[in-house]
mmCIF file of N, CA and C and ligand atoms in Angstrom:
data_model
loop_
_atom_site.group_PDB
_atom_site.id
_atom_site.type_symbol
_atom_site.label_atom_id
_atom_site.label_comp_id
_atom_site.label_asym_id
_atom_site.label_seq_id
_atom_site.Cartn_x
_atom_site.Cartn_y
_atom_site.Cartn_z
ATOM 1 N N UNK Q 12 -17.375 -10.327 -3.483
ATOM 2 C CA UNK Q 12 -16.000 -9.800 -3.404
ATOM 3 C C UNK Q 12 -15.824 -8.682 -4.443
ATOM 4 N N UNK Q 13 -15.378 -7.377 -4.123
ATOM 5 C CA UNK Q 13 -14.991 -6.528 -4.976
ATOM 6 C C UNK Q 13 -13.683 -6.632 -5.935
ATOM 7 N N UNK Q 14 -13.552 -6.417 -7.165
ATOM 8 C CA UNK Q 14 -12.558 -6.733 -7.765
ATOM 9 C C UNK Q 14 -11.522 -5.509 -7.545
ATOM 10 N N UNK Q 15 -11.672 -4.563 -6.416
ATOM 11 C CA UNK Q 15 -10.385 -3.911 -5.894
ATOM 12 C C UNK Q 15 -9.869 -4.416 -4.943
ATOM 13 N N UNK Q 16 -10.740 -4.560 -3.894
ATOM 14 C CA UNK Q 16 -10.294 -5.638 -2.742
ATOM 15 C C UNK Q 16 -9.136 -6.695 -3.087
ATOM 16 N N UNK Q 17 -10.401 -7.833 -4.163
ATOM 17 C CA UNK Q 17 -9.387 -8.825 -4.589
ATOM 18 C C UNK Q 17 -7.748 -8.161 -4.764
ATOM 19 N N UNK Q 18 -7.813 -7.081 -5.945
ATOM 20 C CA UNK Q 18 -6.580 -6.562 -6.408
ATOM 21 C C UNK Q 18 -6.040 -6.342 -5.561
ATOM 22 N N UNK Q 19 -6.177 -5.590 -4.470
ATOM 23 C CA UNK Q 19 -5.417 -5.008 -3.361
ATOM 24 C C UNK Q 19 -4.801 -5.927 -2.740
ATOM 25 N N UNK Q 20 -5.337 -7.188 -2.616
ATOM 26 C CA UNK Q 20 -5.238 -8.838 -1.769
ATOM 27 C C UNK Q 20 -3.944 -9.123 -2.418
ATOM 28 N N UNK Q 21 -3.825 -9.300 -3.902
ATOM 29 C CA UNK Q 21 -3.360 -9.831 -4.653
ATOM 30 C C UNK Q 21 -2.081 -9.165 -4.797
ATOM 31 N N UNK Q 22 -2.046 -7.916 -4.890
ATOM 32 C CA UNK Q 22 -1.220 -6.889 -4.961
ATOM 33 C C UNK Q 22 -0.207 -7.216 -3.698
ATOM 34 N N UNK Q 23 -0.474 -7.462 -2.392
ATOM 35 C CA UNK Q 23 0.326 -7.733 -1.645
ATOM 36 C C UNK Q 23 1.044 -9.296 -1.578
ATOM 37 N N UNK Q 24 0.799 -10.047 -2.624
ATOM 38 C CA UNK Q 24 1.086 -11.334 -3.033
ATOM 39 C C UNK Q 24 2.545 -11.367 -3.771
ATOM 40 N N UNK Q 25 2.483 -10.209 -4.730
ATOM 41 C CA UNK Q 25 3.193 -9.861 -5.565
ATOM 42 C C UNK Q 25 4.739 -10.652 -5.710
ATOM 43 N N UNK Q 26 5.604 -10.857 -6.124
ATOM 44 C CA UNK Q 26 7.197 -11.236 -6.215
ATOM 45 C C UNK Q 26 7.536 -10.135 -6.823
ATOM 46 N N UNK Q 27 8.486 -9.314 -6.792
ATOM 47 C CA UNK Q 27 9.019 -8.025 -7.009
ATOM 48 C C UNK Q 27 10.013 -7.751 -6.674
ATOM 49 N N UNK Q 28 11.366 -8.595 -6.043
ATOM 50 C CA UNK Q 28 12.270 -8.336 -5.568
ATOM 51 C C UNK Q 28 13.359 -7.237 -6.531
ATOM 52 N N UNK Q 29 13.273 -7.031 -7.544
ATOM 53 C CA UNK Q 29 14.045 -6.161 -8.159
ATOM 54 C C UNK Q 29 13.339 -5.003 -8.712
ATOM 55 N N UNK Q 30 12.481 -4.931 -9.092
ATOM 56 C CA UNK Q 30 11.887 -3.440 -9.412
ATOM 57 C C UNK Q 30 11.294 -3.048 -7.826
ATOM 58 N N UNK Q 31 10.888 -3.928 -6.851
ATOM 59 C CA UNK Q 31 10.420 -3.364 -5.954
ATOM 60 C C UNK Q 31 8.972 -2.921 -6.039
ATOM 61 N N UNK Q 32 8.490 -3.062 -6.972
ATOM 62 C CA UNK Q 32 7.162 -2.406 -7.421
ATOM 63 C C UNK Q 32 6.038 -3.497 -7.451
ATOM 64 N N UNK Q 33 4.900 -3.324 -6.433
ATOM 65 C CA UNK Q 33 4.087 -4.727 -6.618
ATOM 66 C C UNK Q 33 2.677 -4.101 -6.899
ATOM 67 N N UNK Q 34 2.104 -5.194 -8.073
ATOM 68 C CA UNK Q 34 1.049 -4.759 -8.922
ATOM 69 C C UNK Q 34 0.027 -5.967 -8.380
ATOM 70 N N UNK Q 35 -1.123 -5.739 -8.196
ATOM 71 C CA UNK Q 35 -1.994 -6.459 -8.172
ATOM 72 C C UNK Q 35 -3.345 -6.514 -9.566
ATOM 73 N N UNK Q 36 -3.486 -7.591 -9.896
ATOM 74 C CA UNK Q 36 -5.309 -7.440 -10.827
ATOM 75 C C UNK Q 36 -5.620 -8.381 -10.526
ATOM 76 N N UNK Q 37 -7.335 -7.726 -10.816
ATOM 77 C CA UNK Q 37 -8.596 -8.595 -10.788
ATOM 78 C C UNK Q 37 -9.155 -8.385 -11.887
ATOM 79 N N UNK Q 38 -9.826 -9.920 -12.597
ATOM 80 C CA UNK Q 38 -10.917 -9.214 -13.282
ATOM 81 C C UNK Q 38 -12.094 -9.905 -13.474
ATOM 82 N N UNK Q 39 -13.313 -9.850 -13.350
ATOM 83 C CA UNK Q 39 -14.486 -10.315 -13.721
ATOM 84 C C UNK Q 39 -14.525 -10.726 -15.036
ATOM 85 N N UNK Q 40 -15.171 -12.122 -15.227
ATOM 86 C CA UNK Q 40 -14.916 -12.871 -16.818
ATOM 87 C C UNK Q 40 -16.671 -12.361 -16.816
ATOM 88 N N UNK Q 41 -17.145 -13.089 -17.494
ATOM 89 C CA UNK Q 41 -18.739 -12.061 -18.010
ATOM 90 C C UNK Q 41 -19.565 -13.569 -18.160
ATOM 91 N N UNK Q 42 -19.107 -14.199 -16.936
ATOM 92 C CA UNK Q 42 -19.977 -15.470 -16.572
ATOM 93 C C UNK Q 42 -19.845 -15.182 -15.293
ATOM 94 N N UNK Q 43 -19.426 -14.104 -14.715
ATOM 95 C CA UNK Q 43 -19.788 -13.425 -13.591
ATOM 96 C C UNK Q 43 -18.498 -14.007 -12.457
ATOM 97 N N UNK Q 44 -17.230 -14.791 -12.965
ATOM 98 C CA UNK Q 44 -16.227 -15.350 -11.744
ATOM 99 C C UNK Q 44 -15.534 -14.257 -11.867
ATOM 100 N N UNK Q 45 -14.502 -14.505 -10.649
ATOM 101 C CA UNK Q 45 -13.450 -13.410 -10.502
ATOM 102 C C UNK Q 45 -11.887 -13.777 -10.402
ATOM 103 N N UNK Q 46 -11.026 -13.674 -11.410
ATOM 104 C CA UNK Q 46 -9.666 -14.507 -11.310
ATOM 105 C C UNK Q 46 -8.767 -13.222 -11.033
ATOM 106 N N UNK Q 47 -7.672 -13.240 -10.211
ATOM 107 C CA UNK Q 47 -6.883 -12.632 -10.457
ATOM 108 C C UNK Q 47 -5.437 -12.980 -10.020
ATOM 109 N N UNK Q 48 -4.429 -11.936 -10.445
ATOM 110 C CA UNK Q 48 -2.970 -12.457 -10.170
ATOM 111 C C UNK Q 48 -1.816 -11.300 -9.823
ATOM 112 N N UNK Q 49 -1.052 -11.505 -9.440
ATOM 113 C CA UNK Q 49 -0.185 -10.244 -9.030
ATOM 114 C C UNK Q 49 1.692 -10.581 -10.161
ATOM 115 N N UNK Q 50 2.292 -9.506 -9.926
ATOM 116 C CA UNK Q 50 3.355 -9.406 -10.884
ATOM 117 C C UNK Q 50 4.631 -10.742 -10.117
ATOM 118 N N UNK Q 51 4.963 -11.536 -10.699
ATOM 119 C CA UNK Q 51 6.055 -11.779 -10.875
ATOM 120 C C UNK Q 51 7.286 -12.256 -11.478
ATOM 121 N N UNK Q 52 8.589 -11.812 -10.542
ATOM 122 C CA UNK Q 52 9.825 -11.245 -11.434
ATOM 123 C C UNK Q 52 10.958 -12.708 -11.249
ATOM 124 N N UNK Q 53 11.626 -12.739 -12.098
ATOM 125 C CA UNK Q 53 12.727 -13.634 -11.972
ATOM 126 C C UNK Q 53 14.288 -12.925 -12.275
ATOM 127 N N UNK Q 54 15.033 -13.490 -11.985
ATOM 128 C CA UNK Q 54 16.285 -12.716 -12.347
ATOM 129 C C UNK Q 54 17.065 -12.539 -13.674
ATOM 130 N N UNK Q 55 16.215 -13.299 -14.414
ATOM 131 C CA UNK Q 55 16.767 -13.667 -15.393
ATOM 132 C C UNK Q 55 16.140 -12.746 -16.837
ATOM 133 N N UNK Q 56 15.068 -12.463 -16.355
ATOM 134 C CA UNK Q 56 13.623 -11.436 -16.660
ATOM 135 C C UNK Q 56 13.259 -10.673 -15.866
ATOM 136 N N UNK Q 57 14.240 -9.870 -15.535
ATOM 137 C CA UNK Q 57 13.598 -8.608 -14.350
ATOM 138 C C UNK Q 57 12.144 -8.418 -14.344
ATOM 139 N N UNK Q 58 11.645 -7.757 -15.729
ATOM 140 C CA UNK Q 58 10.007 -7.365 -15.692
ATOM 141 C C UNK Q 58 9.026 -8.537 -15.780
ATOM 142 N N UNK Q 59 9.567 -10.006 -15.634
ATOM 143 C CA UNK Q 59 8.974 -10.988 -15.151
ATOM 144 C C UNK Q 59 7.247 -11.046 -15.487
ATOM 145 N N UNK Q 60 6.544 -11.282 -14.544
ATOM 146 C CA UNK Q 60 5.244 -11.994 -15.435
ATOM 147 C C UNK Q 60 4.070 -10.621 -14.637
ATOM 148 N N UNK Q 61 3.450 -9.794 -15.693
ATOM 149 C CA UNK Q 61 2.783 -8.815 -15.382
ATOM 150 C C UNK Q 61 1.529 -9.518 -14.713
ATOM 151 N N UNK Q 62 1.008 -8.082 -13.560
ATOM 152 C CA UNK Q 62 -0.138 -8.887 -13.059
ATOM 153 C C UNK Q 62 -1.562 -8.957 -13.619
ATOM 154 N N UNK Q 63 -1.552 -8.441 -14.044
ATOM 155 C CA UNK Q 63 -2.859 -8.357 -15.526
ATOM 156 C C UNK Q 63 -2.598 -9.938 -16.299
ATOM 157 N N UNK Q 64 -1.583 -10.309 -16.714
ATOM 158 C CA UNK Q 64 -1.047 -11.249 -17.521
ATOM 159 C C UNK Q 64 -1.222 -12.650 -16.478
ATOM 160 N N UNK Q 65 -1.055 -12.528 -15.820
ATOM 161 C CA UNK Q 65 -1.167 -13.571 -14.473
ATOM 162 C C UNK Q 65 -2.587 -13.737 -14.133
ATOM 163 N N UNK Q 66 -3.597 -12.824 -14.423
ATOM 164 C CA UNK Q 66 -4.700 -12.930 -14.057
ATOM 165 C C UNK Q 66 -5.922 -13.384 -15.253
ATOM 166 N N UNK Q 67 -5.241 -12.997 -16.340
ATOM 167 C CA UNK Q 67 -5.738 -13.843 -17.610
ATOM 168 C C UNK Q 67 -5.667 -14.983 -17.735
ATOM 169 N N UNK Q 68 -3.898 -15.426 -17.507
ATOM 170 C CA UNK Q 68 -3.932 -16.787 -17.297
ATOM 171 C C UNK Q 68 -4.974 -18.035 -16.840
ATOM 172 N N UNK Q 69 -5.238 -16.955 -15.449
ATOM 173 C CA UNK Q 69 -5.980 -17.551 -14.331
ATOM 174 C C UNK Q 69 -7.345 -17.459 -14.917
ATOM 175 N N UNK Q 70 -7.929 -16.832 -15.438
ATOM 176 C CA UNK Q 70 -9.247 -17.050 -16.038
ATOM 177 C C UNK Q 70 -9.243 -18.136 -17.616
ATOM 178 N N UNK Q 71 -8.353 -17.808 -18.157
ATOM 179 C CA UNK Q 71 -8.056 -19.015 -19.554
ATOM 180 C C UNK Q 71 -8.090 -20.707 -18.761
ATOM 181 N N UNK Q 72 -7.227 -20.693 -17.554
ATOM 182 C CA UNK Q 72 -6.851 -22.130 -17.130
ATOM 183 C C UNK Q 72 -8.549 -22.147 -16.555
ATOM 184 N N UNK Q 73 -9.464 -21.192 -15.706
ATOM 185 C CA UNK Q 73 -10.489 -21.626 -15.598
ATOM 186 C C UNK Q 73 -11.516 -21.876 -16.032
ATOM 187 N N UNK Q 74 -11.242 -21.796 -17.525
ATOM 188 C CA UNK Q 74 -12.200 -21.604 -18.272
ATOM 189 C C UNK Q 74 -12.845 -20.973 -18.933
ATOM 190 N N UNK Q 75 -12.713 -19.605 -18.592
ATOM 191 C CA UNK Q 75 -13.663 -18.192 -19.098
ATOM 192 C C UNK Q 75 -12.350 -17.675 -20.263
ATOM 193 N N UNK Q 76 -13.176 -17.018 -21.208
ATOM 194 C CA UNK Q 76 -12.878 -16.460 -22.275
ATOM 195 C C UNK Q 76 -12.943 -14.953 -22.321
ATOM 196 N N UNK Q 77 -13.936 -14.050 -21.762
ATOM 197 C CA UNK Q 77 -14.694 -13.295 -21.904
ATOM 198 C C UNK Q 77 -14.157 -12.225 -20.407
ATOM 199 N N UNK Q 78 -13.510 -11.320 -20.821
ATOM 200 C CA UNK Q 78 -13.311 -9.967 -19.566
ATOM 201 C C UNK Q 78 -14.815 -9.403 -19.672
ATOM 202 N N UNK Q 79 -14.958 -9.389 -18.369
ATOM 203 C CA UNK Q 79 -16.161 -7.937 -18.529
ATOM 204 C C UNK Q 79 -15.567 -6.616 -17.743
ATOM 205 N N UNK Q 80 -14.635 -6.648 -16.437
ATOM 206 C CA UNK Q 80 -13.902 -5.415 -16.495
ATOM 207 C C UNK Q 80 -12.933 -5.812 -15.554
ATOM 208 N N UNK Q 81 -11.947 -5.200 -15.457
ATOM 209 C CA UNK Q 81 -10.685 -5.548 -14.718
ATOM 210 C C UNK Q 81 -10.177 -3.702 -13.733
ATOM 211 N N UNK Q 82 -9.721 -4.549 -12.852
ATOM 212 C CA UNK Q 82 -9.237 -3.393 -11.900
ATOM 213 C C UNK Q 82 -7.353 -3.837 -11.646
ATOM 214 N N UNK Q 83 -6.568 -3.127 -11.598
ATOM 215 C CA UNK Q 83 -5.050 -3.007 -11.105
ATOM 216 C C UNK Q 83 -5.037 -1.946 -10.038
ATOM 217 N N UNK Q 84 -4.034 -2.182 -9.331
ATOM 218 C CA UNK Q 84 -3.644 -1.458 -8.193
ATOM 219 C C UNK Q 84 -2.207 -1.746 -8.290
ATOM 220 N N UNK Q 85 -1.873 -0.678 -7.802
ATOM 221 C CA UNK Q 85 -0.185 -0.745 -7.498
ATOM 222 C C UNK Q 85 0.098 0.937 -6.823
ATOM 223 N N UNK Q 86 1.591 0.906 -5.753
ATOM 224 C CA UNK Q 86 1.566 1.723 -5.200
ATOM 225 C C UNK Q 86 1.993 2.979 -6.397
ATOM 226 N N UNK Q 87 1.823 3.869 -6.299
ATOM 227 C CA UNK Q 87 2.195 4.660 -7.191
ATOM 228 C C UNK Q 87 1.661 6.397 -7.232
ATOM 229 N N UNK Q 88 2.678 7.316 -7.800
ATOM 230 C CA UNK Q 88 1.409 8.886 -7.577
ATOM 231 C C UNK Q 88 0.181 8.739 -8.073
ATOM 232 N N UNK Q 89 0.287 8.186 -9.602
ATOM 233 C CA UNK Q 89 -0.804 8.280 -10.215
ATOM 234 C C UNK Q 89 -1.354 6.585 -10.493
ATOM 235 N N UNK Q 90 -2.349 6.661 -11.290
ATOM 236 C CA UNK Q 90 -3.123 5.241 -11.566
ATOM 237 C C UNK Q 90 -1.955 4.643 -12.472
ATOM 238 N N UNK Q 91 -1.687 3.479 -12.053
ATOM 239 C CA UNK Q 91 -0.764 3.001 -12.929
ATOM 240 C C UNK Q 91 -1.254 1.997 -14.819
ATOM 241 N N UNK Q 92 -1.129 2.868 -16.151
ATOM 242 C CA UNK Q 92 -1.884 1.682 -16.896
ATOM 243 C C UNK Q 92 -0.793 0.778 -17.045
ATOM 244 N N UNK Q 93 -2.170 -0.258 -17.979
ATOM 245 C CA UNK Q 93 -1.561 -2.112 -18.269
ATOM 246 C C UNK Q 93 0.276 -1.446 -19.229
ATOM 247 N N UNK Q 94 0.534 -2.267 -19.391
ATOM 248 C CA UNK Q 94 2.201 -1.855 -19.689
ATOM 249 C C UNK Q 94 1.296 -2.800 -21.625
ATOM 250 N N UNK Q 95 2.271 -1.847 -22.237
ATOM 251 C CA UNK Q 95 1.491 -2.043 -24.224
ATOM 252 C C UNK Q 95 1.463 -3.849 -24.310
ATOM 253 N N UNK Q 96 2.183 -4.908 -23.504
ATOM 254 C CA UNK Q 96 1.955 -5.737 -23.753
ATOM 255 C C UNK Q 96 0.715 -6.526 -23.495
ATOM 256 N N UNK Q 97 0.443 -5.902 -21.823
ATOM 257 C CA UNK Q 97 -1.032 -6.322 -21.195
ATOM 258 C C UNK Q 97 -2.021 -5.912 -21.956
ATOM 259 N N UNK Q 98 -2.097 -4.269 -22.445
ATOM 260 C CA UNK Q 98 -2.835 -3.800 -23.332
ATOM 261 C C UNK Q 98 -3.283 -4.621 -24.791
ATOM 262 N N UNK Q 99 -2.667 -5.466 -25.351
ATOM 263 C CA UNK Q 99 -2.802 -6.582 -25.937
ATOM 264 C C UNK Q 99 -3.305 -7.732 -25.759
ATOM 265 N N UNK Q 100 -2.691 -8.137 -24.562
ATOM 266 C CA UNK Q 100 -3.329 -9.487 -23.860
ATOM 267 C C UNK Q 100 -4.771 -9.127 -23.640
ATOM 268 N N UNK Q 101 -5.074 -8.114 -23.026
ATOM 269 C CA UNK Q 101 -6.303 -8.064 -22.697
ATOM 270 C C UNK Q 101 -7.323 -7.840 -23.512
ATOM 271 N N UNK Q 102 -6.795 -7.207 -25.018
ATOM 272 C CA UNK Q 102 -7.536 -6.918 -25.893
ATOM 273 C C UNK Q 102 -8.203 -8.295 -26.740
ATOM 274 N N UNK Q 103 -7.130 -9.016 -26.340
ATOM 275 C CA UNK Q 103 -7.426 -10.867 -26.928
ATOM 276 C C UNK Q 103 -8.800 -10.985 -26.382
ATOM 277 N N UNK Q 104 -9.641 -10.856 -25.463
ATOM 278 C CA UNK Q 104 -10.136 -11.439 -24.265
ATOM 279 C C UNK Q 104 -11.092 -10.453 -24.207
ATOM 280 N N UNK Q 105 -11.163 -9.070 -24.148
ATOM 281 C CA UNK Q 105 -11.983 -8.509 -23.788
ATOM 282 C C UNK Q 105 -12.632 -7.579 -25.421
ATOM 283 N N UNK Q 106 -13.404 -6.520 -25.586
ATOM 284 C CA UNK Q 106 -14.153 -5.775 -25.938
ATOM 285 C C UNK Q 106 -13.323 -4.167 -26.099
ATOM 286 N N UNK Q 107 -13.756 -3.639 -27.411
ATOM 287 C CA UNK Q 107 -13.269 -2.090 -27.517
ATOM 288 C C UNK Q 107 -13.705 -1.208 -26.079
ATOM 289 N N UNK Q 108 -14.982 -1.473 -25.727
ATOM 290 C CA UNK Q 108 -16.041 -0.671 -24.489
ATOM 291 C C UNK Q 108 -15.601 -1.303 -23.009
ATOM 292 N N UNK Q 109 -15.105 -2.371 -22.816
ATOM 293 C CA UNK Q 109 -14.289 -3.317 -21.304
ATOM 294 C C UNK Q 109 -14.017 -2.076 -20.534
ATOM 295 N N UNK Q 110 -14.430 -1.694 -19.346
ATOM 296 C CA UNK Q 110 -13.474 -0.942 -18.558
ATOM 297 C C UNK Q 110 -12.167 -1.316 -17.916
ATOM 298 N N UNK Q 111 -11.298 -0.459 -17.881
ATOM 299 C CA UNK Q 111 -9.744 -0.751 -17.557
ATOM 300 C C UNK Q 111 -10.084 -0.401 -16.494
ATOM 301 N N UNK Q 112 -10.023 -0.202 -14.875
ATOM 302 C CA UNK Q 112 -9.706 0.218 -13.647
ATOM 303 C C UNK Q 112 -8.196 0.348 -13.002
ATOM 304 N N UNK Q 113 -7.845 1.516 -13.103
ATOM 305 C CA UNK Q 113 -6.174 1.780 -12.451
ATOM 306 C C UNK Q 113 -6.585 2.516 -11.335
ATOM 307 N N UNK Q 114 -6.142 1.884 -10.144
ATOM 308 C CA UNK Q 114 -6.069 2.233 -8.681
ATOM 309 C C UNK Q 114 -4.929 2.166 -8.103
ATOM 310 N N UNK Q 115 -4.536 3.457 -7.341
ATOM 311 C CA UNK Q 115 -3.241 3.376 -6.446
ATOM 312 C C UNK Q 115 -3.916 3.089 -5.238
ATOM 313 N N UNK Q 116 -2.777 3.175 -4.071
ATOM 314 C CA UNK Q 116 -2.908 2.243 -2.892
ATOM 315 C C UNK Q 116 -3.726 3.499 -2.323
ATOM 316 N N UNK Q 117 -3.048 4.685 -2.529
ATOM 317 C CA UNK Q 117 -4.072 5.806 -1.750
ATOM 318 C C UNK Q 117 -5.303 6.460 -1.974
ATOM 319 N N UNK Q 118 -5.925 5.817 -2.732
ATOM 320 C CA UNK Q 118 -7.103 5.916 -3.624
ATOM 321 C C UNK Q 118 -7.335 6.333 -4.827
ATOM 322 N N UNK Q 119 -6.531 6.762 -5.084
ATOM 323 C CA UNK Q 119 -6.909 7.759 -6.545
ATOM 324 C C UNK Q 119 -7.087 6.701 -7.337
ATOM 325 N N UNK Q 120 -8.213 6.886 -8.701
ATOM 326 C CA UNK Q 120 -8.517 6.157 -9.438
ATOM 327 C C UNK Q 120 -9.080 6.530 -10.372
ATOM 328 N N UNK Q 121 -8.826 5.868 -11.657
ATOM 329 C CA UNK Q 121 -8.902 6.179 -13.070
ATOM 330 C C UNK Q 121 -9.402 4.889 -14.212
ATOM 331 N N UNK Q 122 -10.568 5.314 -14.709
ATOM 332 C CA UNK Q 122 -11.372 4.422 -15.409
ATOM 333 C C UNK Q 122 -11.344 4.733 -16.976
ATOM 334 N N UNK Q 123 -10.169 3.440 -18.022
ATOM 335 C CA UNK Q 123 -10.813 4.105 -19.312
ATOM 336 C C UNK Q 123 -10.904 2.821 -20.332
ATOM 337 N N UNK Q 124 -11.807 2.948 -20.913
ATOM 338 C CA UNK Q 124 -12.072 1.757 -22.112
ATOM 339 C C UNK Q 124 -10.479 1.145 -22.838
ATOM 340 N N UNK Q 125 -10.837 0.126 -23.245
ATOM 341 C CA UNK Q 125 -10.086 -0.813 -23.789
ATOM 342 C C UNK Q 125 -9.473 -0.155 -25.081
ATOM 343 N N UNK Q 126 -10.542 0.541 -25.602
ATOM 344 C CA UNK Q 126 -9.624 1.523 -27.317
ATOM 345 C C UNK Q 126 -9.438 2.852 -26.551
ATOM 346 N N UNK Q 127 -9.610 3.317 -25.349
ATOM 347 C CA UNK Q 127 -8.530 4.499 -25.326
ATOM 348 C C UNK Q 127 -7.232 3.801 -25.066
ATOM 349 N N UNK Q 128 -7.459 2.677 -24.803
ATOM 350 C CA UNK Q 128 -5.743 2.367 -23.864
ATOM 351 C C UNK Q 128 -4.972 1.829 -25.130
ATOM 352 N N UNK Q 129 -5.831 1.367 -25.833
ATOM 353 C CA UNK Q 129 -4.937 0.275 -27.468
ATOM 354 C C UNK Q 129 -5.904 1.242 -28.443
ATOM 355 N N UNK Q 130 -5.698 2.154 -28.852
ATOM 356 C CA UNK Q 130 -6.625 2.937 -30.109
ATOM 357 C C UNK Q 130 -5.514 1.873 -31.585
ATOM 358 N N UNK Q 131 -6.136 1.377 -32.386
ATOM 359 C CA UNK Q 131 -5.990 1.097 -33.250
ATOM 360 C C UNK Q 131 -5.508 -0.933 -33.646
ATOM 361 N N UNK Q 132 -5.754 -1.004 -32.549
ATOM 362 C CA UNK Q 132 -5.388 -2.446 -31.781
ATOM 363 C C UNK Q 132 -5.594 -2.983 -32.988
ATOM 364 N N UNK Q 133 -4.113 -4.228 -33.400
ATOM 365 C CA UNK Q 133 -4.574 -5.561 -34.373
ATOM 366 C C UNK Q 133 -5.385 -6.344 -33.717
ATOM 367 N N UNK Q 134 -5.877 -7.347 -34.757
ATOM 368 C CA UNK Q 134 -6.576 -8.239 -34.101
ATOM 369 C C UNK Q 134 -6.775 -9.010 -35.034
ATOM 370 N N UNK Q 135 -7.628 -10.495 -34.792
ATOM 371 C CA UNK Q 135 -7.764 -11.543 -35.913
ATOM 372 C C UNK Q 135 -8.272 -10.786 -37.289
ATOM 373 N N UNK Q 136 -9.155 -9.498 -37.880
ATOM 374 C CA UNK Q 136 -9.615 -9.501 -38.258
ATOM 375 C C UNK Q 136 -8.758 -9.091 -39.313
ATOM 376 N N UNK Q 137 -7.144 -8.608 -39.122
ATOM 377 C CA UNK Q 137 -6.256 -8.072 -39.921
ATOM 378 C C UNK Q 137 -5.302 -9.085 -40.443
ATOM 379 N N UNK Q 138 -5.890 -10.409 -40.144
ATOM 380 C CA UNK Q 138 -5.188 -11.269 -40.672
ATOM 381 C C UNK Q 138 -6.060 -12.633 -41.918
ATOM 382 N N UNK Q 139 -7.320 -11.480 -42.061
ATOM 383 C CA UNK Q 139 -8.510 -12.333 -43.223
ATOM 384 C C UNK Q 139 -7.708 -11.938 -44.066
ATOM 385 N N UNK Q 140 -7.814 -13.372 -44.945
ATOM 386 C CA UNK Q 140 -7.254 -12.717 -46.336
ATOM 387 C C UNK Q 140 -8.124 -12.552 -47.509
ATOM 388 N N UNK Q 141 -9.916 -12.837 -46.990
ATOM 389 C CA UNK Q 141 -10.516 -12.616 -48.139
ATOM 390 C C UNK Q 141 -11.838 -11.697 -47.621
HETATM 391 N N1 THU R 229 3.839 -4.344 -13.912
HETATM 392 C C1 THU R 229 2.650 -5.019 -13.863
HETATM 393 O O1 THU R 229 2.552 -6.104 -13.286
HETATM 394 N N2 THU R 229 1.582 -4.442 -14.456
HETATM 395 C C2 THU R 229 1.577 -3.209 -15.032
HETATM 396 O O2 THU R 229 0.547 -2.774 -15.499
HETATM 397 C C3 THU R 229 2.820 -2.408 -15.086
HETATM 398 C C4 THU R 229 4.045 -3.108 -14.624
HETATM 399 C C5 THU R 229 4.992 -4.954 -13.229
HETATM 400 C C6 THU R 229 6.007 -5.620 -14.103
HETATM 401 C C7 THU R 229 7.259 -5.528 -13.230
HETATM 402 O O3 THU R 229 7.258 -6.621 -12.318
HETATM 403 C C8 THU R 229 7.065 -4.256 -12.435
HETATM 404 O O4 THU R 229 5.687 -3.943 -12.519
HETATM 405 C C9 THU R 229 7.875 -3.092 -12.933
HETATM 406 O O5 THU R 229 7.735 -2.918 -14.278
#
C-alpha cells in the first residue's frame, strides 16, 4: 500500500463539517507498518483533531515509536504543511532528516525534512539540567 493512496483513502474519511477542509495522513513507522488518520472537528473545537495528529496516535496505540516518513493530502492550490502543532508532534517521533510529504488532490507535491519544517525545534535535550 502506498502511503498516498492510504492518505488519499483517509482524506476522504475526514469530519470537517465547519472548516469544510478534509486532510488526510499516512505514515510509515520504521518497523515498516503503515498507520494513518484524517482531521477531525467538533463544535466546540472547530480545528478539532489534526490528521497528522490522528495518525500518530494510531501508530503510538500500535505500538511503533519511530516515523520513517509521512505523506498528507488535502484539497488545496498548493501542498498543504503540518499546522506548528503537528510540526511538533511529529518531531516527538520522528528524526531532523524524516521526510514530510504534502500532496494536493491534483497532484502537485512537495517534499521537505523535518528541520526545514521545525528549524530550531525543542526537544528533551533542552530540558538536561546537567
Ligand atoms: N488540518 C489538518 O488536519 N492538518 C494540517 O496539516 C492542517 C490543518 C485540519 C485541521 C482543521 O480540521 C482543518 O484542517 C482546518 O484547519
Amino acid at each position: 500500500m502506498t502511503l498516498l493512496l492510504e492518505a488519499r483513502r483517509l482524506r476522504d474519511m475526514a469530519y470537517a463539517p465547519y472548516s469544510g477542509f478534509q486532510v488526510g495522513a499516512a505514515l510509515r513507522s520504521t518497523d515498516g507498518r503503515v498507520f494513518g488518520g484524517c482531521n477531525v472537528e467538533n463544535a466546540a473545537y472547530p480545528e478539532g483533531l489534526c490528521a497528522e495528529a490522528g495518525a500518530i496516535a494510531a501508530m503510538v496505540a500500535g505500538g511503533a515509536r519511530e516515523i520513517a516518513e509521512i505523506v498528507v493530502v488535502a484539497d488545496s492550490p498548493t501542498p498543504v504543511p503540518p499546522c506548528g502543532g503537528c510540526r511538533q508532534k511529529i518531531a516527538e517521533f520522528a528524526s531532523a532528516d524524516t521526510h514530510v510529504t504534502m500532496v494536493t488532490l491534483s497532484g502537485q507535491e512537495r517534499t521537505m525534512t523535518l528541520a526545514e519544517l521545525l528549524p530550531g525545534a525543542f526537544g528533551p535535550s533542552h530540558m538536561d539540567k546537567g
